[in-house]
Amino acid sequence: MDIAATLTTGFGFWNPLIWLAVLVVALVIAYIIWVYGESSYKPGTEQTKPYLSGNREPAAKRDVHLGGGHLYWGFTEALSGYYDRIVPLHTGVLTDYLLWFFGIAAALIIIVGLI
Amino acid sequence: MTGDVILQNAPALLLAVPMLAAFATPFIGRYSAVARNIWVIAAMTLTAAIGFILAYDVFTAGTVIYTFGALDPASALPLDSGGIPIRIIFTVDAMSAFMVIIAAISGFAVMLYTMASESKSSGKDGFYALFLLLIVGIMGMVCTGDLFNFFVFLEINSLAGAALVAYRVDKGVAVEAGLKYAVISTIGGLFVLFSIALLYGQYNALNIAMLASSIQYTALDKIALVLLLAALAMKAGAVPMHFWTPDAYSMAPGSITALLVVASQASLYGVFRVVFTLYNVVLDYVTIGWIIIILGILSMFVGVTMALVQKDVKRLMAYHAVSQTGYMLLGLGVGLAVLGQQAALDTYGIVAMEGGIFHIINHAMYKGLLFLTAGAIIYRTGIRSLNKLGGLGHSMKWTMIFFIIGALAIAGIPPFSGFASKLLIYESVFLFSPVLSIIAMVVSILTLASFVKVFHSIFMGPALPEFAGVKEAPLPMLVGMGILAAITIAFGIAPELVVDTIVTPAALALVDQGGYIASVLGGA
């Protein structure tokens, strides 16, 4: 069995080993460019401090960290019309779960019975 | 000699070993915790080994038949049966063997993980007994060729799963989740039982091959089909019957959640077995195919969008499990929708099914891995809120690496395993309907976005003072995660090998209803 075989999809193909070889070449080129760059890194100076839009870094580490709830605010706000409808459906009430289950079964009986 | 006995009786041993081990576990645990741990690991290792032996036999020599109680178990129609398959018969074809492999790998990796993750908890005798019974339920569901027997194993699966969800009471919240899972599973089980009664009443048979050879698609058959489809799709977590999934997955211990993914996949296997093997030629392929496709698309989209707004790490991952199940339903649904059109089936239908089936094993590995990493984080910090976690990349480097592997795989980033199966689905489904393929790609992008959020929330940022004492997960947990991570990478590097060896035979076994019937009834 040839582990390097190409996966054919009927429409295209995928060979991870070729992809990895290309990736390695790209990384080597990036490394070569990097080593020819100018080294200006000075540890322990102003340049190693995080840039917080000109504000001073808070003393408490927790104040720097963004929690998961703060991410994708714009995305969920843009889709608030969708989320306002879909989230309340997840009531956590068992009888609601059963109602959905029975409802889908009833709908399927109508669809399968009629067609 | 011993090897021959094991090989000939592998389907029976696959259940007998974990079942006997489960019942003996509480007795051994009374005397020694160490002996009990060795006992359950040995039982799971032996079960996994038997599973691999059985799967190897199926993939090299064809479908394995095992008739319980017959002098010659390989004969489905012994002389004393009057030519009717009256006994319980296990029919292990390539699709069944494929599922056995998944359960064997996951069961073994998760069992190793539990040795550390449950080390601080009490009540481990019952925990491990239920763990092994869950394995019995999964293995039985995917191996049996008898519809009533399938119901029995479905019940074992559901009850053991519900008990394990509720096992760590957690201020009553876990018990509530377990109760919800138990009630909805029981109602689903009654649906399955009622549909079996409808079929038995008409055809005087419970054997799937026997039923498949005589089914007519009467009005009662249609009702039975709908009840089976609805119940098994609900158990698989398909939207809009998925509501129990985030509750149960998030409250179960991390190790058990990884195994619940496989338990749900056994129900997904049931959906495919019913439509492809039990009904197949009598079905209205387009209608049933599109029902499965629509369930798949809803699962993908609702699952991932609900995941994006979650703040509990395990609840978020549970919604992703719902979303990923959608890919499997989509792939197999497209295959079913074109089952009556040979040209379309050959061009893209089989590839779509291969993608869906390949995604089942990939999902079991990387989603199992992600749930184990979440379990490791909760084990060390006791916190599951993404708003409270942070900076753990400084102290839990291996867990972080395993998380990255799982997250990139689930998001379909090359060269990890999720990319290969998703590519098969994207490109084949595109030929069927470009819109469906585009939705699948958008869902992958949202999946990546969601896991970037999780990665940032848990591992990035400065080392927080409240987690100063947090250490890396214990070695057995790392080994369990490492096994699943290694498989996720290996399947991504050599996808064609996996597809050729186990995925394509599974897809072809599903569409070959005549072959399944002939393997039991001998060319009927």
XYZ file of C-alpha atoms in Angstrom, chain A residues 82-94 96-97 100, chain B residues 176 180 237-247 298-299 301-307 309-310 315 318-319 322:
44
model
C -30.798 35.356 13.937
C -29.497 34.889 17.458
C -32.538 36.540 19.040
C -34.626 33.756 17.515
C -32.333 30.729 17.739
C -30.929 31.108 21.271
C -34.329 31.261 23.061
C -35.277 27.952 21.406
C -32.639 26.313 23.607
C -34.771 26.544 26.716
C -33.214 23.699 28.671
C -36.713 22.364 29.361
C -37.108 18.655 28.699
C -39.628 21.376 24.848
C -36.992 18.895 23.666
C -39.399 19.225 18.897
C -30.486 16.902 35.510
C -32.916 14.578 30.272
C -27.757 14.842 17.741
C -29.263 16.121 14.478
C -30.858 19.591 14.556
C -33.631 20.345 15.556
C -33.610 17.311 17.866
C -30.175 18.129 19.265
C -31.163 20.009 22.426
C -30.106 17.230 24.792
C -26.595 17.123 23.296
C -25.032 20.262 24.848
C -26.629 19.432 28.209
C -29.411 22.459 9.728
C -27.060 20.588 12.072
C -25.211 25.700 10.539
C -27.174 25.837 13.796
C -24.469 23.818 15.579
C -21.603 26.100 14.601
C -23.483 29.383 15.111
C -24.642 28.281 18.554
C -21.064 27.216 19.374
C -21.666 32.342 21.385
C -20.962 29.763 24.102
C -20.850 23.265 25.842
C -20.811 19.923 22.202
C -22.379 22.307 19.688
C -23.693 18.660 16.451
